[in-house]
Amino acid sequence: MLEYISNNYFMLLYFLALILSIAKYHLYYNTILKYLPILIGYTFLTETFGILIRDVEEIQISFSQEYYNYNTVIYNIFDIIFFTYYFYVYYHVIDNLNSKKIIKYGTWIFLAICIFNLFIQDFYVYPQNYAIIIGSLILLFAVLTYLNKVFKEQQSILLHTNLLFWISIGILFFYTCYPITMYILSYYYDVYSEYNLSVVHYATIGVFYSCILIGFLLMKRHRISAD
C-alpha cells in the first residue's frame, strides 16, 4: 500500500494545489487566472479517474478486451483543454502584438492538428503526439515571452510573489520533457519500459506542481489583466 502511494505521490500535489487555489482565491478572483481552481480540480479528477481505469479491472471505458485498462482518451481530452486554457491566459498577459498573433494563430493551428491527429492515431489508444508537440512548442513560446516581459518589468524582489511566474517556471520544465516522453511511449515502448521513463514523467509532474504550490504559498495580490 505504501509503495502504491509513493508511486502516485503526485496525486497529493494535485490535491494540495486544489486546496491552496481555493484558499488563496481572494487574491486572484478578478484576474485572468480566475478559472485556475476549475482547471486544477479537473486535473485532479482526470488523474483520479485515470488511475482507477488503469488499476481497477471493474472500471473501464473501453469495451475492447485488448485495451480494457487504457485511459489515454481522458488525457487526450485533458491536453486539449489544458493547452487552450493557457494559450488564452498568455495571450491576455503578453503585450507584444506580434507575439499575441503567434499565440492566436498558433491556437488555431493546434486545434487543426488535434482534428488531423484523429485520422492518423486512435484517439482512444494513443497519445495525440503531433498535437502535444505543436501545443508544447506554442506554449513554451508563450511562457518564454511572458517571462522575458516580467523579468524586464518587475523587480526581482517582487517576482517571487507572482503566481503566474511560478506557474510559468513549472510549465517551462514540464512541457520541455512531456512531448519527448509521450513520443517515446507511443513509438518506442520497449525503451520507455526498459529505462522506466514513467518515473521521469512523474518527476516532471512533481516539479511542475511543486512550482504551483510555491506560487500559491508566496503569492500576493497582483493586477494580472483579464482584458
PDB file of C-alpha atoms in Angstrom:
ATOM      1  CA  MET A   1       0.000   0.000   0.000  1.00  0.00           C
ATOM      2  CA  LEU A   2       2.781   2.417   0.933  1.00  0.00           C
ATOM      3  CA  GLU A   3       4.584   1.576  -2.307  1.00  0.00           C
ATOM      4  CA  TYR A   4       1.406   2.278  -4.281  1.00  0.00           C
ATOM      5  CA  ILE A   5       1.014   5.665  -2.572  1.00  0.00           C
ATOM      6  CA  SER A   6       4.675   6.548  -3.161  1.00  0.00           C
ATOM      7  CA  ASN A   7       4.339   5.637  -6.848  1.00  0.00           C
ATOM      8  CA  ASN A   8       1.399   8.021  -7.148  1.00  0.00           C
ATOM      9  CA  TYR A   9       2.759  10.788  -4.923  1.00  0.00           C
ATOM     10  CA  PHE A  10       1.852  13.432  -7.494  1.00  0.00           C
ATOM     11  CA  MET A  11      -1.818  12.973  -6.538  1.00  0.00           C
ATOM     12  CA  LEU A  12      -1.056  14.617  -3.189  1.00  0.00           C
ATOM     13  CA  LEU A  13       0.465  17.578  -5.042  1.00  0.00           C
ATOM     14  CA  TYR A  14      -2.688  17.936  -7.163  1.00  0.00           C
ATOM     15  CA  PHE A  15      -4.845  17.840  -4.039  1.00  0.00           C
ATOM     16  CA  LEU A  16      -2.727  20.389  -2.166  1.00  0.00           C
ATOM     17  CA  ALA A  17      -2.719  22.674  -5.222  1.00  0.00           C
ATOM     18  CA  LEU A  18      -6.520  22.463  -5.374  1.00  0.00           C
ATOM     19  CA  ILE A  19      -6.876  23.317  -1.670  1.00  0.00           C
ATOM     20  CA  LEU A  20      -4.497  26.279  -1.945  1.00  0.00           C
ATOM     21  CA  SER A  21      -6.111  27.512  -5.164  1.00  0.00           C
ATOM     22  CA  ILE A  22      -9.388  27.796  -3.269  1.00  0.00           C
ATOM     23  CA  ALA A  23      -7.868  29.159  -0.047  1.00  0.00           C
ATOM     24  CA  LYS A  24      -5.983  31.890  -1.946  1.00  0.00           C
ATOM     25  CA  TYR A  25      -8.785  32.621  -4.412  1.00  0.00           C
ATOM     26  CA  HIS A  26      -9.478  36.029  -2.872  1.00  0.00           C
ATOM     27  CA  LEU A  27      -6.064  37.151  -4.132  1.00  0.00           C
ATOM     28  CA  TYR A  28      -6.730  36.458  -7.816  1.00  0.00           C
ATOM     29  CA  TYR A  29     -10.503  36.052  -8.315  1.00  0.00           C
ATOM     30  CA  ASN A  30     -10.605  39.166 -10.523  1.00  0.00           C
ATOM     31  CA  THR A  31      -7.569  38.302 -12.681  1.00  0.00           C
ATOM     32  CA  ILE A  32      -7.001  36.243 -15.805  1.00  0.00           C
ATOM     33  CA  LEU A  33      -6.328  33.256 -13.516  1.00  0.00           C
ATOM     34  CA  LYS A  34      -9.831  33.257 -12.040  1.00  0.00           C
ATOM     35  CA  TYR A  35     -10.656  29.874 -13.613  1.00  0.00           C
ATOM     36  CA  LEU A  36      -7.482  28.208 -12.311  1.00  0.00           C
ATOM     37  CA  PRO A  37      -9.202  26.291  -9.451  1.00  0.00           C
ATOM     38  CA  ILE A  38     -11.541  24.718 -12.005  1.00  0.00           C
ATOM     39  CA  LEU A  39      -8.599  23.567 -14.125  1.00  0.00           C
ATOM     40  CA  ILE A  40      -6.728  22.171 -11.110  1.00  0.00           C
ATOM     41  CA  GLY A  41      -9.889  20.428  -9.920  1.00  0.00           C
ATOM     42  CA  TYR A  42     -10.385  18.966 -13.382  1.00  0.00           C
ATOM     43  CA  THR A  43      -6.751  17.823 -13.384  1.00  0.00           C
ATOM     44  CA  PHE A  44      -7.210  16.083 -10.034  1.00  0.00           C
ATOM     45  CA  LEU A  45     -10.389  14.324 -11.196  1.00  0.00           C
ATOM     46  CA  THR A  46      -8.779  13.306 -14.500  1.00  0.00           C
ATOM     47  CA  GLU A  47      -5.788  11.768 -12.740  1.00  0.00           C
ATOM     48  CA  THR A  48      -8.012  10.020 -10.187  1.00  0.00           C
ATOM     49  CA  PHE A  49     -10.197   8.558 -12.928  1.00  0.00           C
ATOM     50  CA  GLY A  50      -7.095   7.628 -14.939  1.00  0.00           C
ATOM     51  CA  ILE A  51      -5.594   5.675 -12.039  1.00  0.00           C
ATOM     52  CA  LEU A  52      -8.894   3.868 -11.396  1.00  0.00           C
ATOM     53  CA  ILE A  53      -9.185   2.827 -15.041  1.00  0.00           C
ATOM     54  CA  ARG A  54      -5.569   1.679 -15.107  1.00  0.00           C
ATOM     55  CA  ASP A  55      -5.583  -0.267 -11.848  1.00  0.00           C
ATOM     56  CA  VAL A  56      -9.178  -1.378 -11.183  1.00  0.00           C
ATOM     57  CA  GLU A  57     -10.380  -4.053 -13.583  1.00  0.00           C
ATOM     58  CA  GLU A  58     -14.073  -3.366 -12.879  1.00  0.00           C
ATOM     59  CA  ILE A  59     -13.704   0.266 -14.018  1.00  0.00           C
ATOM     60  CA  GLN A  60     -13.099   0.706 -17.738  1.00  0.00           C
ATOM     61  CA  ILE A  61     -14.135   2.941 -20.604  1.00  0.00           C
ATOM     62  CA  SER A  62     -13.137   0.630 -23.453  1.00  0.00           C
ATOM     63  CA  PHE A  63     -15.241  -2.351 -24.467  1.00  0.00           C
ATOM     64  CA  SER A  64     -12.261  -3.952 -26.204  1.00  0.00           C
ATOM     65  CA  GLN A  65     -10.631  -6.654 -24.094  1.00  0.00           C
ATOM     66  CA  GLU A  66      -7.245  -5.731 -25.553  1.00  0.00           C
ATOM     67  CA  TYR A  67      -7.489  -2.133 -24.336  1.00  0.00           C
ATOM     68  CA  TYR A  68      -9.666  -2.593 -21.254  1.00  0.00           C
ATOM     69  CA  ASN A  69      -7.265  -0.716 -18.935  1.00  0.00           C
ATOM     70  CA  TYR A  70      -6.342   2.080 -21.368  1.00  0.00           C
ATOM     71  CA  ASN A  71      -7.052   5.552 -20.022  1.00  0.00           C
ATOM     72  CA  THR A  72      -5.478   7.505 -22.882  1.00  0.00           C
ATOM     73  CA  VAL A  73      -8.683   9.096 -24.145  1.00  0.00           C
ATOM     74  CA  ILE A  74      -9.292  11.098 -20.963  1.00  0.00           C
ATOM     75  CA  TYR A  75      -5.764  12.501 -21.105  1.00  0.00           C
ATOM     76  CA  ASN A  76      -6.138  13.390 -24.782  1.00  0.00           C
ATOM     77  CA  ILE A  77      -9.244  15.408 -23.911  1.00  0.00           C
ATOM     78  CA  PHE A  78      -7.427  16.948 -20.950  1.00  0.00           C
ATOM     79  CA  ASP A  79      -4.490  18.048 -23.123  1.00  0.00           C
ATOM     80  CA  ILE A  80      -6.792  19.965 -25.470  1.00  0.00           C
ATOM     81  CA  ILE A  81      -8.445  21.805 -22.576  1.00  0.00           C
ATOM     82  CA  PHE A  82      -5.148  22.463 -20.770  1.00  0.00           C
ATOM     83  CA  PHE A  83      -3.342  23.881 -23.803  1.00  0.00           C
ATOM     84  CA  THR A  84      -6.211  26.121 -24.903  1.00  0.00           C
ATOM     85  CA  TYR A  85      -6.667  27.458 -21.350  1.00  0.00           C
ATOM     86  CA  TYR A  86      -3.045  28.567 -21.077  1.00  0.00           C
ATOM     87  CA  PHE A  87      -2.974  29.891 -24.637  1.00  0.00           C
ATOM     88  CA  TYR A  88      -5.859  32.111 -23.540  1.00  0.00           C
ATOM     89  CA  VAL A  89      -4.051  33.194 -20.362  1.00  0.00           C
ATOM     90  CA  TYR A  90      -0.776  34.113 -22.021  1.00  0.00           C
ATOM     91  CA  TYR A  91      -2.482  35.801 -24.949  1.00  0.00           C
ATOM     92  CA  HIS A  92      -4.022  38.259 -22.489  1.00  0.00           C
ATOM     93  CA  VAL A  93      -0.951  38.919 -20.330  1.00  0.00           C
ATOM     94  CA  ILE A  94       1.514  39.450 -23.175  1.00  0.00           C
ATOM     95  CA  ASP A  95       1.646  42.971 -24.649  1.00  0.00           C
ATOM     96  CA  ASN A  96       3.729  42.429 -27.778  1.00  0.00           C
ATOM     97  CA  LEU A  97       1.349  42.392 -30.752  1.00  0.00           C
ATOM     98  CA  ASN A  98       3.480  40.051 -32.862  1.00  0.00           C
ATOM     99  CA  SER A  99       3.721  37.555 -30.003  1.00  0.00           C
ATOM    100  CA  LYS A 100      -0.037  37.775 -29.449  1.00  0.00           C
ATOM    101  CA  LYS A 101      -0.587  36.984 -33.144  1.00  0.00           C
ATOM    102  CA  ILE A 102       1.699  33.968 -32.923  1.00  0.00           C
ATOM    103  CA  ILE A 103      -0.228  32.652 -29.927  1.00  0.00           C
ATOM    104  CA  LYS A 104      -3.580  33.388 -31.581  1.00  0.00           C
ATOM    105  CA  TYR A 105      -2.788  31.675 -34.870  1.00  0.00           C
ATOM    106  CA  GLY A 106      -0.839  29.005 -33.034  1.00  0.00           C
ATOM    107  CA  THR A 107      -4.005  28.137 -31.120  1.00  0.00           C
ATOM    108  CA  TRP A 108      -5.914  27.615 -34.363  1.00  0.00           C
ATOM    109  CA  ILE A 109      -3.057  25.526 -35.770  1.00  0.00           C
ATOM    110  CA  PHE A 110      -3.038  23.440 -32.584  1.00  0.00           C
ATOM    111  CA  LEU A 111      -6.787  22.786 -32.831  1.00  0.00           C
ATOM    112  CA  ALA A 112      -6.415  21.897 -36.518  1.00  0.00           C
ATOM    113  CA  ILE A 113      -3.633  19.447 -35.636  1.00  0.00           C
ATOM    114  CA  CYS A 114      -5.906  17.919 -32.978  1.00  0.00           C
ATOM    115  CA  ILE A 115      -8.507  17.248 -35.672  1.00  0.00           C
ATOM    116  CA  PHE A 116      -5.862  15.955 -38.094  1.00  0.00           C
ATOM    117  CA  ASN A 117      -4.474  13.673 -35.379  1.00  0.00           C
ATOM    118  CA  LEU A 118      -7.857  11.933 -35.143  1.00  0.00           C
ATOM    119  CA  PHE A 119      -7.320  10.477 -38.614  1.00  0.00           C
ATOM    120  CA  ILE A 120      -3.792   9.146 -38.100  1.00  0.00           C
ATOM    121  CA  GLN A 121      -3.829   7.931 -34.468  1.00  0.00           C
ATOM    122  CA  ASP A 122      -6.530   6.176 -32.462  1.00  0.00           C
ATOM    123  CA  PHE A 123      -7.830   8.815 -30.027  1.00  0.00           C
ATOM    124  CA  TYR A 124      -8.771   6.093 -27.529  1.00  0.00           C
ATOM    125  CA  VAL A 125      -5.465   4.231 -27.597  1.00  0.00           C
ATOM    126  CA  TYR A 126      -2.549   6.569 -28.345  1.00  0.00           C
ATOM    127  CA  PRO A 127      -1.403   9.948 -27.014  1.00  0.00           C
ATOM    128  CA  GLN A 128      -2.024  12.562 -29.709  1.00  0.00           C
ATOM    129  CA  ASN A 129       1.668  13.175 -30.290  1.00  0.00           C
ATOM    130  CA  TYR A 130       1.542  15.734 -33.080  1.00  0.00           C
ATOM    131  CA  ALA A 131      -0.946  17.840 -31.138  1.00  0.00           C
ATOM    132  CA  ILE A 132       1.211  17.533 -27.998  1.00  0.00           C
ATOM    133  CA  ILE A 133       4.372  18.572 -29.852  1.00  0.00           C
ATOM    134  CA  ILE A 134       2.773  21.576 -31.571  1.00  0.00           C
ATOM    135  CA  GLY A 135       0.891  22.597 -28.426  1.00  0.00           C
ATOM    136  CA  SER A 136       4.051  22.378 -26.323  1.00  0.00           C
ATOM    137  CA  LEU A 137       6.059  24.487 -28.772  1.00  0.00           C
ATOM    138  CA  ILE A 138       3.390  27.215 -28.804  1.00  0.00           C
ATOM    139  CA  LEU A 139       3.032  27.116 -25.023  1.00  0.00           C
ATOM    140  CA  LEU A 140       6.789  27.276 -24.466  1.00  0.00           C
ATOM    141  CA  PHE A 141       6.983  30.272 -26.803  1.00  0.00           C
ATOM    142  CA  ALA A 142       4.202  31.985 -24.824  1.00  0.00           C
ATOM    143  CA  VAL A 143       5.879  31.205 -21.489  1.00  0.00           C
ATOM    144  CA  LEU A 144       9.296  32.451 -22.583  1.00  0.00           C
ATOM    145  CA  THR A 145       7.744  35.630 -23.994  1.00  0.00           C
ATOM    146  CA  TYR A 146       5.903  36.224 -20.722  1.00  0.00           C
ATOM    147  CA  LEU A 147       8.984  35.541 -18.586  1.00  0.00           C
ATOM    148  CA  ASN A 148      11.039  37.926 -20.704  1.00  0.00           C
ATOM    149  CA  LYS A 149       8.366  40.560 -20.092  1.00  0.00           C
ATOM    150  CA  VAL A 150       8.179  40.129 -16.309  1.00  0.00           C
ATOM    151  CA  PHE A 151      11.950  39.974 -15.886  1.00  0.00           C
ATOM    152  CA  LYS A 152      12.155  43.355 -17.591  1.00  0.00           C
ATOM    153  CA  GLU A 153       9.197  44.951 -15.815  1.00  0.00           C
ATOM    154  CA  GLN A 154       9.221  43.579 -12.274  1.00  0.00           C
ATOM    155  CA  GLN A 155      11.852  43.946  -9.623  1.00  0.00           C
ATOM    156  CA  SER A 156      13.321  40.550  -8.751  1.00  0.00           C
ATOM    157  CA  ILE A 157      12.390  41.114  -5.116  1.00  0.00           C
ATOM    158  CA  LEU A 158       8.691  41.090  -6.109  1.00  0.00           C
ATOM    159  CA  LEU A 159       8.825  38.463  -8.828  1.00  0.00           C
ATOM    160  CA  HIS A 160       8.623  35.533  -6.409  1.00  0.00           C
ATOM    161  CA  THR A 161       5.199  36.738  -5.215  1.00  0.00           C
ATOM    162  CA  ASN A 162       3.744  36.491  -8.739  1.00  0.00           C
ATOM    163  CA  LEU A 163       1.692  33.273  -9.069  1.00  0.00           C
ATOM    164  CA  LEU A 164       1.828  33.204 -12.863  1.00  0.00           C
ATOM    165  CA  PHE A 165       5.620  33.472 -12.711  1.00  0.00           C
ATOM    166  CA  TRP A 166       5.814  30.203 -10.740  1.00  0.00           C
ATOM    167  CA  ILE A 167       3.247  28.513 -12.978  1.00  0.00           C
ATOM    168  CA  SER A 168       5.350  29.567 -15.965  1.00  0.00           C
ATOM    169  CA  ILE A 169       8.512  28.064 -14.469  1.00  0.00           C
ATOM    170  CA  GLY A 170       6.635  24.796 -13.914  1.00  0.00           C
ATOM    171  CA  ILE A 171       5.238  24.779 -17.441  1.00  0.00           C
ATOM    172  CA  LEU A 172       8.683  25.518 -18.873  1.00  0.00           C
ATOM    173  CA  PHE A 173      10.129  22.475 -17.132  1.00  0.00           C
ATOM    174  CA  PHE A 174       7.258  20.044 -17.714  1.00  0.00           C
ATOM    175  CA  TYR A 175       6.471  20.874 -21.341  1.00  0.00           C
ATOM    176  CA  THR A 176      10.100  20.641 -22.351  1.00  0.00           C
ATOM    177  CA  CYS A 177      10.022  16.971 -21.301  1.00  0.00           C
ATOM    178  CA  TYR A 178       6.384  15.936 -21.883  1.00  0.00           C
ATOM    179  CA  PRO A 179       6.401  15.720 -25.723  1.00  0.00           C
ATOM    180  CA  ILE A 180       9.583  13.618 -25.614  1.00  0.00           C
ATOM    181  CA  THR A 181       8.306  11.088 -23.065  1.00  0.00           C
ATOM    182  CA  MET A 182       4.947  10.756 -24.835  1.00  0.00           C
ATOM    183  CA  TYR A 183       6.620  10.240 -28.209  1.00  0.00           C
ATOM    184  CA  ILE A 184       8.860   7.500 -26.798  1.00  0.00           C
ATOM    185  CA  LEU A 185       5.853   5.915 -25.064  1.00  0.00           C
ATOM    186  CA  SER A 186       3.940   5.765 -28.356  1.00  0.00           C
ATOM    187  CA  TYR A 187       6.659   4.651 -30.768  1.00  0.00           C
ATOM    188  CA  TYR A 188       9.409   3.113 -28.639  1.00  0.00           C
ATOM    189  CA  TYR A 189       7.547   1.478 -25.773  1.00  0.00           C
ATOM    190  CA  ASP A 190      10.374  -1.009 -25.134  1.00  0.00           C
ATOM    191  CA  VAL A 191      12.750   1.907 -24.499  1.00  0.00           C
ATOM    192  CA  TYR A 192      10.126   3.647 -22.338  1.00  0.00           C
ATOM    193  CA  SER A 193       9.691   0.480 -20.281  1.00  0.00           C
ATOM    194  CA  GLU A 194      13.362  -0.528 -20.136  1.00  0.00           C
ATOM    195  CA  TYR A 195      14.503   2.854 -18.816  1.00  0.00           C
ATOM    196  CA  ASN A 196      11.399   3.276 -16.646  1.00  0.00           C
ATOM    197  CA  LEU A 197      10.649   6.676 -18.157  1.00  0.00           C
ATOM    198  CA  SER A 198       7.346   6.822 -16.311  1.00  0.00           C
ATOM    199  CA  VAL A 199       9.444   7.787 -13.271  1.00  0.00           C
ATOM    200  CA  VAL A 200      10.849  10.717 -15.259  1.00  0.00           C
ATOM    201  CA  HIS A 201       7.347  11.698 -16.374  1.00  0.00           C
ATOM    202  CA  TYR A 202       6.012  11.675 -12.818  1.00  0.00           C
ATOM    203  CA  ALA A 203       9.068  13.565 -11.580  1.00  0.00           C
ATOM    204  CA  THR A 204       8.385  16.364 -14.077  1.00  0.00           C
ATOM    205  CA  ILE A 205       4.799  16.487 -12.822  1.00  0.00           C
ATOM    206  CA  GLY A 206       6.205  16.759  -9.314  1.00  0.00           C
ATOM    207  CA  VAL A 207       8.408  19.702 -10.288  1.00  0.00           C
ATOM    208  CA  PHE A 208       5.532  21.393 -12.138  1.00  0.00           C
ATOM    209  CA  TYR A 209       3.101  21.197  -9.238  1.00  0.00           C
ATOM    210  CA  SER A 210       5.768  21.987  -6.665  1.00  0.00           C
ATOM    211  CA  CYS A 211       6.248  25.268  -8.552  1.00  0.00           C
ATOM    212  CA  ILE A 212       2.498  25.877  -8.434  1.00  0.00           C
ATOM    213  CA  LEU A 213       2.418  25.184  -4.690  1.00  0.00           C
ATOM    214  CA  ILE A 214       5.320  27.579  -4.111  1.00  0.00           C
ATOM    215  CA  GLY A 215       3.472  30.176  -6.170  1.00  0.00           C
ATOM    216  CA  PHE A 216       0.353  29.856  -4.047  1.00  0.00           C
ATOM    217  CA  LEU A 217       2.311  29.973  -0.782  1.00  0.00           C
ATOM    218  CA  LEU A 218       4.305  33.080  -1.722  1.00  0.00           C
ATOM    219  CA  MET A 219       1.750  34.938  -3.815  1.00  0.00           C
ATOM    220  CA  LYS A 220       0.470  38.404  -3.157  1.00  0.00           C
ATOM    221  CA  ARG A 221      -2.251  40.266  -4.977  1.00  0.00           C
ATOM    222  CA  HIS A 222      -1.115  41.360  -8.434  1.00  0.00           C
ATOM    223  CA  ARG A 223      -3.030  43.128 -11.155  1.00  0.00           C
ATOM    224  CA  ILE A 224      -2.924  40.452 -13.865  1.00  0.00           C
ATOM    225  CA  SER A 225      -5.032  41.828 -16.691  1.00  0.00           C
ATOM    226  CA  ALA A 226      -8.150  39.905 -17.732  1.00  0.00           C
ATOM    227  CA  ASP A 227      -8.882  42.086 -20.735  1.00  0.00           C
TER     228      ASP A 227
END
